[in-house]
PDB file of C-alpha atoms and ligand atoms in Angstrom:
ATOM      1  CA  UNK Q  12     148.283  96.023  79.073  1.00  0.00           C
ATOM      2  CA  UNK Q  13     145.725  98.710  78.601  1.00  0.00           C
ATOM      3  CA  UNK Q  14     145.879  99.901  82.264  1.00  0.00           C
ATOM      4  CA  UNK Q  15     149.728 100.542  81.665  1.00  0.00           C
ATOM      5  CA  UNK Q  16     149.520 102.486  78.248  1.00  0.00           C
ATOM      6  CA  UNK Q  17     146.732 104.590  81.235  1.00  0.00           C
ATOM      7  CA  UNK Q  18     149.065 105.265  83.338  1.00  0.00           C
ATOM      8  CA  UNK Q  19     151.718 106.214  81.405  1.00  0.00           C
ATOM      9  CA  UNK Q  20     149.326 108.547  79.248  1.00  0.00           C
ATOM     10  CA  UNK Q  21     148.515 110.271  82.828  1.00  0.00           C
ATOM     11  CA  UNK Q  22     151.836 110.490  83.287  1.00  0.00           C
ATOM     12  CA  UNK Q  23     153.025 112.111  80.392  1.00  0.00           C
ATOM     13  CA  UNK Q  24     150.279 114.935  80.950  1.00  0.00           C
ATOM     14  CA  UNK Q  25     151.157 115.878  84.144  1.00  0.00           C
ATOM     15  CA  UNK Q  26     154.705 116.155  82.933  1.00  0.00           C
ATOM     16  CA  UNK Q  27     154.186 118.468  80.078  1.00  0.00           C
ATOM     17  CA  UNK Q  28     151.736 120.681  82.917  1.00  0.00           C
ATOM     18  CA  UNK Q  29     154.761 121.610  84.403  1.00  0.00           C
ATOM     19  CA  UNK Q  30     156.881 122.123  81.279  1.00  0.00           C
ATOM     20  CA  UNK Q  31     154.656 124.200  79.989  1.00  0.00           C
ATOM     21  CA  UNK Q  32     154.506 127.423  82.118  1.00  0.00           C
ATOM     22  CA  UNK Q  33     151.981 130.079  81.221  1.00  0.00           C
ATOM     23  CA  UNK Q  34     153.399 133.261  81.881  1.00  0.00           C
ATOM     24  CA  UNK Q  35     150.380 135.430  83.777  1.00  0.00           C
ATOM     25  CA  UNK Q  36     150.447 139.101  85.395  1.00  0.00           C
ATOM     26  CA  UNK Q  37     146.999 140.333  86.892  1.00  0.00           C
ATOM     27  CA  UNK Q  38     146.427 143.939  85.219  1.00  0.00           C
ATOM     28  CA  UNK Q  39     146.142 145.191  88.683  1.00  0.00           C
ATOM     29  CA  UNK Q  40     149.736 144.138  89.246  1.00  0.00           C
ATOM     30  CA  UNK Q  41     151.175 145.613  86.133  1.00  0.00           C
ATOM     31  CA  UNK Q  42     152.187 148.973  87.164  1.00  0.00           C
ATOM     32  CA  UNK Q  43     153.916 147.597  90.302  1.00  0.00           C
ATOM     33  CA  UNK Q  44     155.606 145.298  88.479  1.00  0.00           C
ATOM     34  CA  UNK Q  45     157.009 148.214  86.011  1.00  0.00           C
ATOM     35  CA  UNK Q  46     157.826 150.708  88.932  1.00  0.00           C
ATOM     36  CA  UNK Q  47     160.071 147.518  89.926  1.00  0.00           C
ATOM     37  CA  UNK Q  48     161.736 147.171  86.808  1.00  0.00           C
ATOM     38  CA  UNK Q  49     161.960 151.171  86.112  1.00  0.00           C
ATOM     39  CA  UNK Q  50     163.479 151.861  90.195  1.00  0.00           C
ATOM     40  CA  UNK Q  51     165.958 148.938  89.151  1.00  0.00           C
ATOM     41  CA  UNK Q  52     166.967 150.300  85.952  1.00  0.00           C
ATOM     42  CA  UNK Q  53     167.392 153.852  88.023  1.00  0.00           C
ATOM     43  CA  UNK Q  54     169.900 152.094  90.424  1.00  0.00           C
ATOM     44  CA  UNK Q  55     171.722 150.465  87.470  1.00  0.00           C
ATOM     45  CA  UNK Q  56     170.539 147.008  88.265  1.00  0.00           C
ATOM     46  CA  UNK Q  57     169.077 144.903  85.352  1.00  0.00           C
ATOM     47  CA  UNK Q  58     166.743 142.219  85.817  1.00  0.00           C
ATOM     48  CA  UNK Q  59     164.003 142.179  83.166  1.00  0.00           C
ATOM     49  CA  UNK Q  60     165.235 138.935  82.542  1.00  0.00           C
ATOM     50  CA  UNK Q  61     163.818 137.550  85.807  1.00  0.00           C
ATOM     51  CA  UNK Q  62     161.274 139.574  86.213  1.00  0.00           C
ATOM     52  CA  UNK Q  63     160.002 138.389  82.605  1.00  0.00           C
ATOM     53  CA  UNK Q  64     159.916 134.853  84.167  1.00  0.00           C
ATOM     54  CA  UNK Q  65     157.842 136.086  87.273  1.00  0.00           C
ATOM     55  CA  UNK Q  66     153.615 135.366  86.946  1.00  0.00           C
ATOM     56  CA  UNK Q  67     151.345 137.802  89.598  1.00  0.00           C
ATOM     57  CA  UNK Q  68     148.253 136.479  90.736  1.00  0.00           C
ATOM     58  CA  UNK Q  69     145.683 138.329  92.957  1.00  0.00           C
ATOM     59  CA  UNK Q  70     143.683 135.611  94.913  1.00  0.00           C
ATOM     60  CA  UNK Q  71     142.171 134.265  97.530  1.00  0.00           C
ATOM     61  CA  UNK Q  72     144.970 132.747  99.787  1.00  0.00           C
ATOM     62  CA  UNK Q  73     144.322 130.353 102.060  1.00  0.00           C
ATOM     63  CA  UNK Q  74     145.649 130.491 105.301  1.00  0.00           C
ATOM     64  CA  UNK Q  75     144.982 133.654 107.865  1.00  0.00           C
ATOM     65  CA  UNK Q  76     147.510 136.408 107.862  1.00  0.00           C
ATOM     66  CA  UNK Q  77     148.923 135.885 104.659  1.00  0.00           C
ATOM     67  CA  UNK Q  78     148.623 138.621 102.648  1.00  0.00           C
ATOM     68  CA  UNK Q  79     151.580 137.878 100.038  1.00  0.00           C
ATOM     69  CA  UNK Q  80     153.643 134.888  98.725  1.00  0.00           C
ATOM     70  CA  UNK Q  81     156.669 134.277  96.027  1.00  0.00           C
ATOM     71  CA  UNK Q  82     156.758 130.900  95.286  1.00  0.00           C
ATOM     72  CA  UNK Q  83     159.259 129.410  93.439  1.00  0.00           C
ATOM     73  CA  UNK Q  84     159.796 126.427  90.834  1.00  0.00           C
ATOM     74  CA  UNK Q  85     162.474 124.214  90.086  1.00  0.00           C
ATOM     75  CA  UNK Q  86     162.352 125.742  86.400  1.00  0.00           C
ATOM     76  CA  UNK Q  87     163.131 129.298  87.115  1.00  0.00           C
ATOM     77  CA  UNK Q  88     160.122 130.636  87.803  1.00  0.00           C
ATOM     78  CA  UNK Q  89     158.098 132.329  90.037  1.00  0.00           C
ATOM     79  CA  UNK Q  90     154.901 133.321  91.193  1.00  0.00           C
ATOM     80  CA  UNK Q  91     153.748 136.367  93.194  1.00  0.00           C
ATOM     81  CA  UNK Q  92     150.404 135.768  95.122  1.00  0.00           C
ATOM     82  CA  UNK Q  93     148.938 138.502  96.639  1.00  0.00           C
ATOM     83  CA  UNK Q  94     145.576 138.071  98.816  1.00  0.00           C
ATOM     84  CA  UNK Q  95     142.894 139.605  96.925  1.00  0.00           C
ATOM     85  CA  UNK Q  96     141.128 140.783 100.020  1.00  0.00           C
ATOM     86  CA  UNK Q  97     143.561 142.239 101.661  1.00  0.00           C
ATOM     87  CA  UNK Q  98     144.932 143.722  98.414  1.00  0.00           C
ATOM     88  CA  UNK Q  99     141.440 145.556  97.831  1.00  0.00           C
ATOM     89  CA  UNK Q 100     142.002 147.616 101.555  1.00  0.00           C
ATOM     90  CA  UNK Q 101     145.534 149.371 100.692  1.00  0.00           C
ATOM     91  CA  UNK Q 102     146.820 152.414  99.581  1.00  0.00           C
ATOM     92  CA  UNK Q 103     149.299 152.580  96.743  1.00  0.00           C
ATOM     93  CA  UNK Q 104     152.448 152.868  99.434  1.00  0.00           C
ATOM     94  CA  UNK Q 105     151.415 149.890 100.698  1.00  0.00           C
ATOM     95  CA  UNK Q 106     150.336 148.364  97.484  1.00  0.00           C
ATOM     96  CA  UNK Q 107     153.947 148.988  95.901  1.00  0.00           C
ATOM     97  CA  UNK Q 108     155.711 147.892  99.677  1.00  0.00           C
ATOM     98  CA  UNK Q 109     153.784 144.861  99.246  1.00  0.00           C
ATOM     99  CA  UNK Q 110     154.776 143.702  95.688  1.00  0.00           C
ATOM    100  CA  UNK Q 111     158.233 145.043  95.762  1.00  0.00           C
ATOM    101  CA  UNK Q 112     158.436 142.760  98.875  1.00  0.00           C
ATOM    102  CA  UNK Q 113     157.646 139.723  97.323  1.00  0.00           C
ATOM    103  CA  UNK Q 114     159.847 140.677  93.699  1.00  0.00           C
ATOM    104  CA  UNK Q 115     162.570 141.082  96.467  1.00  0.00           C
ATOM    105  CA  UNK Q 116     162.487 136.992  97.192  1.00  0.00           C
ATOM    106  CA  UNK Q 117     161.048 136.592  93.418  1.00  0.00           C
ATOM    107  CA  UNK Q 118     163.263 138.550  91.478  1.00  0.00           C
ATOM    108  CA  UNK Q 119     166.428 139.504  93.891  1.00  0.00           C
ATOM    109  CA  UNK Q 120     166.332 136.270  95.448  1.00  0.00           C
ATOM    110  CA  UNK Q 121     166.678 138.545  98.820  1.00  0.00           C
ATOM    111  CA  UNK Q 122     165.479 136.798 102.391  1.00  0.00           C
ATOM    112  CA  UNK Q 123     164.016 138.918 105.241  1.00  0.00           C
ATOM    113  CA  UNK Q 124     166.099 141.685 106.755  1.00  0.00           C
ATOM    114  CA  UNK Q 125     164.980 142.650 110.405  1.00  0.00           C
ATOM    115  CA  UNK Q 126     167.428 145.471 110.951  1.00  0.00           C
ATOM    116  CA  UNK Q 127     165.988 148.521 112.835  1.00  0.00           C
ATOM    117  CA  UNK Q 128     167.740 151.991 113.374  1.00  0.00           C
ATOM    118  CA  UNK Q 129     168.252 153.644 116.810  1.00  0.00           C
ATOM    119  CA  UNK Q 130     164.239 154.883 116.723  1.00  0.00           C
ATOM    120  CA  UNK Q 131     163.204 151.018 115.975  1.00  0.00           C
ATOM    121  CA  UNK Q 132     162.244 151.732 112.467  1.00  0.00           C
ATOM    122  CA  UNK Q 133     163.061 148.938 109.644  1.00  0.00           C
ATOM    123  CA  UNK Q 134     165.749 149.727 107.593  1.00  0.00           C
ATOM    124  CA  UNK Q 135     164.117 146.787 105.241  1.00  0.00           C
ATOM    125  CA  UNK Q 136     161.165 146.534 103.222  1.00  0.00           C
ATOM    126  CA  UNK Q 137     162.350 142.946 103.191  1.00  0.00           C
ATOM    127  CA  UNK Q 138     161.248 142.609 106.891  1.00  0.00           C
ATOM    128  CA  UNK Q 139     159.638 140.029 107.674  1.00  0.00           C
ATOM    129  CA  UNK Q 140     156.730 141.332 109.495  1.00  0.00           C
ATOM    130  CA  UNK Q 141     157.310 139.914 112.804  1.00  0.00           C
ATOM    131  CA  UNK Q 142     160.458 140.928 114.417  1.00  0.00           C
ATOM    132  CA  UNK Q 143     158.865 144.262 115.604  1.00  0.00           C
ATOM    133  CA  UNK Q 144     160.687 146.664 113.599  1.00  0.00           C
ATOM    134  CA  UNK Q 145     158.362 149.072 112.701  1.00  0.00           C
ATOM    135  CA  UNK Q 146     157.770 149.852 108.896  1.00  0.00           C
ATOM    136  CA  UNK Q 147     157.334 153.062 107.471  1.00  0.00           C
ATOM    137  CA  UNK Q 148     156.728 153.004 103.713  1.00  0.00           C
ATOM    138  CA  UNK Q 149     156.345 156.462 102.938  1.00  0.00           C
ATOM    139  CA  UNK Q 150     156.785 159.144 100.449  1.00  0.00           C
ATOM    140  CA  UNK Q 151     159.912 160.499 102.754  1.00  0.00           C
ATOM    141  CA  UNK Q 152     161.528 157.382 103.347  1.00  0.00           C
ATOM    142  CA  UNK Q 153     160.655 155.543  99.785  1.00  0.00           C
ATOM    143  CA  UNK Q 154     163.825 156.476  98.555  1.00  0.00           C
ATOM    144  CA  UNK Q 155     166.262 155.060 100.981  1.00  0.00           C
ATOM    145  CA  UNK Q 156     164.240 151.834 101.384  1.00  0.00           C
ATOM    146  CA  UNK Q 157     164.693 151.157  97.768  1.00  0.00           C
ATOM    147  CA  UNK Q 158     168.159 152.351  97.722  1.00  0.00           C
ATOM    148  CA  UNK Q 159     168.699 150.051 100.482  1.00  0.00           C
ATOM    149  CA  UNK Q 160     166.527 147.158  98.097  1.00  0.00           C
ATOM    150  CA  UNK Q 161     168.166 147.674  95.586  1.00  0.00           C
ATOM    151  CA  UNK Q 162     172.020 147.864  96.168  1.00  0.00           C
ATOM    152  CA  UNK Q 163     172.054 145.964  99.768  1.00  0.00           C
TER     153      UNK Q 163
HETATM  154 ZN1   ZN W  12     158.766 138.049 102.795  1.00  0.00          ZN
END
């Protein structure tokens, strides 16, 4: 009898784990995350709601060649995991490409996009990163790609 009241205590706790999600956004991810939400807002598309229910982690992920994540939970929400060590070598273009990439799965609940125009460039930032377009996140293209993000 005292084995089963055990188990079922264990049980219990791992249950109420995943109830309980503990919202988290790594102050290095914070201004990314608001550029998101402020670009939506400019394109008429709310979704503080989701993005509210989205956590950002900067870690070390296992696993070479993976430099960002969105995982997902049967609850609602999500998680954006972005390799600390690769995160510390890029610019802010590729910072923001980066995280608005993953809020596209996260938050838009987008999937990859290989499409290239006639000079081979992505027309995506939700490429996938091995299709061979070639991405240019740039201050003169910014605005189309999140056009295109945005309203595809
Ligand atoms: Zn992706």
């Amino acid at each position: 009898m005292k084995k089963l009241i055990i188990i079922f205590t264990i049980s219990i706790t791992l249950f109420s784990c995943e109830d309980a999600f503990e919202y988290f956004l790594d102050a290095e991810l914070e201004s990314y995350f608001q550029a998101f939400e402020y670009e939506a807002a400019l394109r008429h598309v709310d979704i503080t709601e989701e993005l509210a229910q989205v956590s950002g982690f900067i870690i070390d992920i296992e696993g070479a060649g993976v430099v960002g994540q969105c995982r997902s939970y049967a609850s609602g929400d999500h998680e954006v995991v972005i390799d600390r060590i690769r995160w510390n070598n890029l610019d802010a273009f590729q910072k923001e490409y980066l995280v608005f990439h993953e809020l596209g799965h996260c938050v838009l609940g987008r999937s990859h996009d290989n499409n290239a125009d006639e000079s081979g460039v992505c027309t995506s930032i939700m490429q996938s990163g091995e299709q061979g377009c070639i991405l240019q996140y740039a201050e003169n293209t910014r605005l189309q790609l999140l056009d295109e993000l945005f309203n595809y």
